[in-house]
Short mmCIF file of C-alpha atoms in Angstrom, two decimals:
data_model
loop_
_atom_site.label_atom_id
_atom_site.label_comp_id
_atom_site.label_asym_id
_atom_site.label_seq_id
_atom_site.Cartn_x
_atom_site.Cartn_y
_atom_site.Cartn_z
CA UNK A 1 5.84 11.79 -17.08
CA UNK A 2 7.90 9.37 -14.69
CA UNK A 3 5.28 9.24 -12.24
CA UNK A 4 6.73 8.05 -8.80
CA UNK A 5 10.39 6.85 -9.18
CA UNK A 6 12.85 5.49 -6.71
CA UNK A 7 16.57 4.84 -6.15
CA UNK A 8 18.33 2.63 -5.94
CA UNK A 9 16.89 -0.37 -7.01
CA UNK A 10 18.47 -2.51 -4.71
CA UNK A 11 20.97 -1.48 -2.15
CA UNK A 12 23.23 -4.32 0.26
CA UNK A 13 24.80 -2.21 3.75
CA UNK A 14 26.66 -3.76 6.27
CA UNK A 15 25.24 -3.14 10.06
CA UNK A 16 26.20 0.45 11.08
CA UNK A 17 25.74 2.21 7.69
CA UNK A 18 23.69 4.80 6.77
CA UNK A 19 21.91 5.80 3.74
CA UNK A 20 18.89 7.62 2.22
CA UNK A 21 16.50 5.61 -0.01
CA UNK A 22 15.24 8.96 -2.81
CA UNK A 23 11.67 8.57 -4.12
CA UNK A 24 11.00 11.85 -6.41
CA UNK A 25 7.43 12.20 -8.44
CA UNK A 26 6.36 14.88 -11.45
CA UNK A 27 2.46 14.10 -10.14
CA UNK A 28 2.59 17.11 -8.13
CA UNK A 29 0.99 15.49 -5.49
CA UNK A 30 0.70 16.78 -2.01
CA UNK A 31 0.64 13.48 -0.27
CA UNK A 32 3.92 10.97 0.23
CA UNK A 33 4.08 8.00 2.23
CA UNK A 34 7.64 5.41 2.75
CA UNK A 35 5.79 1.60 3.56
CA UNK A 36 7.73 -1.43 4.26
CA UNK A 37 6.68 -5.02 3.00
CA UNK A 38 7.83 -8.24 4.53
CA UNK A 39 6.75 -11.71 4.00
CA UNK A 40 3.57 -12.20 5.76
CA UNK A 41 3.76 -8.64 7.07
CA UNK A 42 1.22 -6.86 4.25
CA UNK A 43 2.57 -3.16 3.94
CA UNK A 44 3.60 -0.97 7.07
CA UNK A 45 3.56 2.94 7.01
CA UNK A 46 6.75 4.43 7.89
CA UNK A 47 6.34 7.88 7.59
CA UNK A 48 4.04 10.77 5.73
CA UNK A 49 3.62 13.87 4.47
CA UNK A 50 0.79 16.14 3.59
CA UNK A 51 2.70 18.66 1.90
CA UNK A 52 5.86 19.94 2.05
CA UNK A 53 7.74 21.02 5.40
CA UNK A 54 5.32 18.68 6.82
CA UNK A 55 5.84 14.82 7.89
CA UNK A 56 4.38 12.61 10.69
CA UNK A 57 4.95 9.08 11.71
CA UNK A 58 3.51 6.15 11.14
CA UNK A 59 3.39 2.35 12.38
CA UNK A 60 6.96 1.65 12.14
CA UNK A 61 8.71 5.28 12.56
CA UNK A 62 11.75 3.78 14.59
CA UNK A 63 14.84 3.75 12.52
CA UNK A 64 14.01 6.14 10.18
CA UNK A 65 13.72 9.46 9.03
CA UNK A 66 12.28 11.68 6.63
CA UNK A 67 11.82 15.41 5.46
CA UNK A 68 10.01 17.22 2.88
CA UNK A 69 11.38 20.14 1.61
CA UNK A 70 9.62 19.68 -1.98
CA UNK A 71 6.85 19.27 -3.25
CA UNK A 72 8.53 16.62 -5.45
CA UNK A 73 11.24 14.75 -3.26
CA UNK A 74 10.33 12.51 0.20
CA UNK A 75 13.34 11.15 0.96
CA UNK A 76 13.88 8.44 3.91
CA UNK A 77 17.16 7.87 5.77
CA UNK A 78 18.14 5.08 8.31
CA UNK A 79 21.06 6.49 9.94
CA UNK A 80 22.61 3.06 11.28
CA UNK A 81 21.02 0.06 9.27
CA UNK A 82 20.27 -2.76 11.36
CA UNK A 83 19.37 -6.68 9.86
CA UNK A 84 15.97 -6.02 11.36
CA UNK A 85 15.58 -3.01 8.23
CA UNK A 86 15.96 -5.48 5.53
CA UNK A 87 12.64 -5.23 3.55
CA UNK A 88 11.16 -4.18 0.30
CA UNK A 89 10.35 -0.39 0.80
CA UNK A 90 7.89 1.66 -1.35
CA UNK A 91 7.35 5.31 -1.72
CA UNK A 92 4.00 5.70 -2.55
CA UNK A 93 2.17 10.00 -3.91
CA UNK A 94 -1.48 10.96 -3.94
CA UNK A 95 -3.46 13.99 -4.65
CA UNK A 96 -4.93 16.05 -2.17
CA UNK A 97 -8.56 14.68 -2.26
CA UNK A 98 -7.78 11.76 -3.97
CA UNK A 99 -8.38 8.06 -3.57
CA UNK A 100 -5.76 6.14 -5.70
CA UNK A 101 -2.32 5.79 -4.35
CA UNK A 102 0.83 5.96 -6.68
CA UNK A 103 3.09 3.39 -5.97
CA UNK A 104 6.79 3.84 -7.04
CA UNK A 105 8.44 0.21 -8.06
CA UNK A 106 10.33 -0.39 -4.75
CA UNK A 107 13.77 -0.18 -3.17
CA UNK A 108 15.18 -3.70 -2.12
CA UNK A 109 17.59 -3.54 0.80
CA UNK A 110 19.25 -6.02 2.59
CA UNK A 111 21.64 -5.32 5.72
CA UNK A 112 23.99 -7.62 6.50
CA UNK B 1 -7.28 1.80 17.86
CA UNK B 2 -7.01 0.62 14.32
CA UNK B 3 -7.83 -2.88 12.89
CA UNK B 4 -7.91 -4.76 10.19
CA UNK B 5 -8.63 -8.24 8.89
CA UNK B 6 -8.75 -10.05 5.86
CA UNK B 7 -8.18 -13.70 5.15
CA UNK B 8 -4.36 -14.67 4.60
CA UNK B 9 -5.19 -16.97 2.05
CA UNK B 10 -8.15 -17.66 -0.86
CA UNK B 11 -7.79 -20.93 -3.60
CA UNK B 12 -10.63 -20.33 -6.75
CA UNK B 13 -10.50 -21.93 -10.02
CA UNK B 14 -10.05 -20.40 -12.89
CA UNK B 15 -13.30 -18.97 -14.59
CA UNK B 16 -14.83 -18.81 -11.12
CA UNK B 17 -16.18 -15.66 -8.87
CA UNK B 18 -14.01 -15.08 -5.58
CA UNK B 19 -14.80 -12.83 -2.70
CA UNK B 20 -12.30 -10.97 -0.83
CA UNK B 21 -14.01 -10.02 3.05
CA UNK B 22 -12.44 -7.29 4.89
CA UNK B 23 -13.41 -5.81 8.06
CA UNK B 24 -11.79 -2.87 9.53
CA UNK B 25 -12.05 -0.22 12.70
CA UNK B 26 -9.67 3.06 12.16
CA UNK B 27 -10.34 6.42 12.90
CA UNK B 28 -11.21 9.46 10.63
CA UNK B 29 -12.18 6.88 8.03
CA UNK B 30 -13.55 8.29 4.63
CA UNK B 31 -13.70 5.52 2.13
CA UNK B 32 -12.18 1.53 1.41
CA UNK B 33 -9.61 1.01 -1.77
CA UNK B 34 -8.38 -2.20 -3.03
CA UNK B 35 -5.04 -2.40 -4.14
CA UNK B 36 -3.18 -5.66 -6.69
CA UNK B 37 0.26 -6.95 -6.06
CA UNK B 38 1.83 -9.63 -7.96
CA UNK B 39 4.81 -11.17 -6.93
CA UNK B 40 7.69 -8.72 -7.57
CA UNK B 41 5.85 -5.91 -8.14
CA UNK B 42 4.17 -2.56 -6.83
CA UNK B 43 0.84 -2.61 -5.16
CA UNK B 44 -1.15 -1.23 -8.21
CA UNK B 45 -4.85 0.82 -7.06
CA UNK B 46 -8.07 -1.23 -8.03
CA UNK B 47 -11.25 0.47 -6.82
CA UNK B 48 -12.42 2.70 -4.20
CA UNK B 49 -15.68 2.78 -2.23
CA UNK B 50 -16.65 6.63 -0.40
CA UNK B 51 -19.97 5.64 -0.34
CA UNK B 52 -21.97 2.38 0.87
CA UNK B 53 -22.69 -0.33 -2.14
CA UNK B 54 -21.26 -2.08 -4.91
CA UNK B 55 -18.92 -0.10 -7.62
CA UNK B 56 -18.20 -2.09 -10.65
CA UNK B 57 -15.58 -2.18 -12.65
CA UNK B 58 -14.97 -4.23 -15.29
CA UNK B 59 -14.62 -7.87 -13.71
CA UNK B 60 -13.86 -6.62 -11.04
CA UNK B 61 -16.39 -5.24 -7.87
CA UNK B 62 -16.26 -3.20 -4.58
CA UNK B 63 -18.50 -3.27 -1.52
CA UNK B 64 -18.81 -0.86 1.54
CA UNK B 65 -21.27 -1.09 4.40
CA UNK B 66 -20.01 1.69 6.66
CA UNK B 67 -22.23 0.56 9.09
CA UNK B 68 -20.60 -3.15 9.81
CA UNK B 69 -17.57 -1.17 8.75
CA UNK B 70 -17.05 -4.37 6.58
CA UNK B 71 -16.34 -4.40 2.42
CA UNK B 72 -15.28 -7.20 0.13
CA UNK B 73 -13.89 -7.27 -3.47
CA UNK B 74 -15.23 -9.57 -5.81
CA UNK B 75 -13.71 -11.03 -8.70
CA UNK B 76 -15.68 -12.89 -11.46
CA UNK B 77 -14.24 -14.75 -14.53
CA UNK B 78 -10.99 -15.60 -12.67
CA UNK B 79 -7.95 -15.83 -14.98
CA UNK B 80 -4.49 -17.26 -14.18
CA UNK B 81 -3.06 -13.54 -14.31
CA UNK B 82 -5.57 -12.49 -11.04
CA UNK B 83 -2.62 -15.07 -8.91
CA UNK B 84 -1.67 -11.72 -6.91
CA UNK B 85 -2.19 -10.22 -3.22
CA UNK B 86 -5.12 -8.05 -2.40
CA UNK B 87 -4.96 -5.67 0.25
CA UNK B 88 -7.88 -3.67 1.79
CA UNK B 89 -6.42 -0.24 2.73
CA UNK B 90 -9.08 2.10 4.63
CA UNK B 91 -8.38 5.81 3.49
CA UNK B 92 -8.07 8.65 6.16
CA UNK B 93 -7.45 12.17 5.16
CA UNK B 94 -4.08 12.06 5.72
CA UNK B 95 -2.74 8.83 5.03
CA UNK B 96 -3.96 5.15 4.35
CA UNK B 97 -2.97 2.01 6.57
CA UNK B 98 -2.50 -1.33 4.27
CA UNK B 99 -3.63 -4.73 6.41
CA UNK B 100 -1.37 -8.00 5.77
CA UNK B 101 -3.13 -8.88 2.47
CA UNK B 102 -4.70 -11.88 1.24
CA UNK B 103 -2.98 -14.16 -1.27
CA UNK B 104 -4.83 -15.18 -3.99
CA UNK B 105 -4.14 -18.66 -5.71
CA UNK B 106 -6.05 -20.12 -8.81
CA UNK B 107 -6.42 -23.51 -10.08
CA UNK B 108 -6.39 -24.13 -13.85
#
């Protein structure tokens, strides 16, 4: 089992882009969550999802979006990167009921 | 609203016990976890408190007191490779809010 995985490991856009950060997991968990971590800034919620066709925002929402079609897939897009969205983001599964949080290992992005 | 607080910063030496304080207010709250970092890496799940007390686990321990919504994680026998962040995430049904972390630095 893979567990939670995430792609790409580290991604460079130029102001203006867009792109979709995938985080996929074979836990079959109901619960996904996209966090953010900068220096001194702990980890921020981006967006969730209980279960599939179902998301909500979080803390830091603006910028971003998400869908759930699967069970297995939470992707998040920023549809025009800013310098502000450079961070270390982490997809993160847990069971319905459950108390630990699966962490995937992180997508590094930097926009320029 | 939603709060939470936990030092930025702790210094222990090594072989020492350390205590981790973390006081929170949220909503819909159900139960405290304690999650690792180290530097590079993915916040990795230590414990988890649903009810008030201590929950052991290895050298490792967990307190709740739902009632000064306050916990703590305490960490005996320090070794070099406990250098990490600790973060104090409060657990709602639906999703779990992660404060800024406290660093953790140890002294050989």
């Amino acid at each position: 089992n893979a567990g939670v995985t995430q792609t790409p490991k580290f991604q460079v856009l130029k102001t203006g882009q867009s792109m979709t950060l995938q985080c996929a997991q074979d836990m079959n968990h109901e619960y996904m969550s996209w966090y953010r971590q900068d220096p001194g800034m702990g980890l921020r919620l981006i967006h969730y999802s209980v279960g599939a066709g179902i998301t909500d925002q979080g803390e830091v929402p603006n910028g971003y979006n998400v869908s759930r079609s699967t069970t297995e897939d939470f992707p998040l897009r920023l549809l025009s990167a800013a310098p502000s969205q450079t961070s270390v983001y982490f997809c993160a599964t847990r069971g319905r009921g459950g108390n630990e949080q699966f962490f995937g290992p992180g997508t590094r992005l930097t926009v320029l | 609203g939603q709060s939470l607080e936990q030092p930025s910063e702790v210094t222990a030496v090594e072989g020492a016990i350390v205590q981790i304080n973390c006081t929170y207010q949220t909503s819909g709250f159900y139960g405290l976890s304690w999650y690792q970092q180290h530097d590079g890496g993915a916040p990795t799940f230590l414990s988890y408190n649903g009810l008030d007390g201590l929950e052991e686990t290895g050298r490792f321990s967990s307190f709740l007191s739902r009632s000064d919504s306050y916990g703590y994680l305490l960490l005996q026998e320090l070794q070099m490779k406990d250098s990490a962040s600790y973060f104090c995430a409060p657990n709602r049904d639906d999703k779990i809010i992660f404060g800024k972390g406290t660093r953790l630095h140890i002294l050989p």
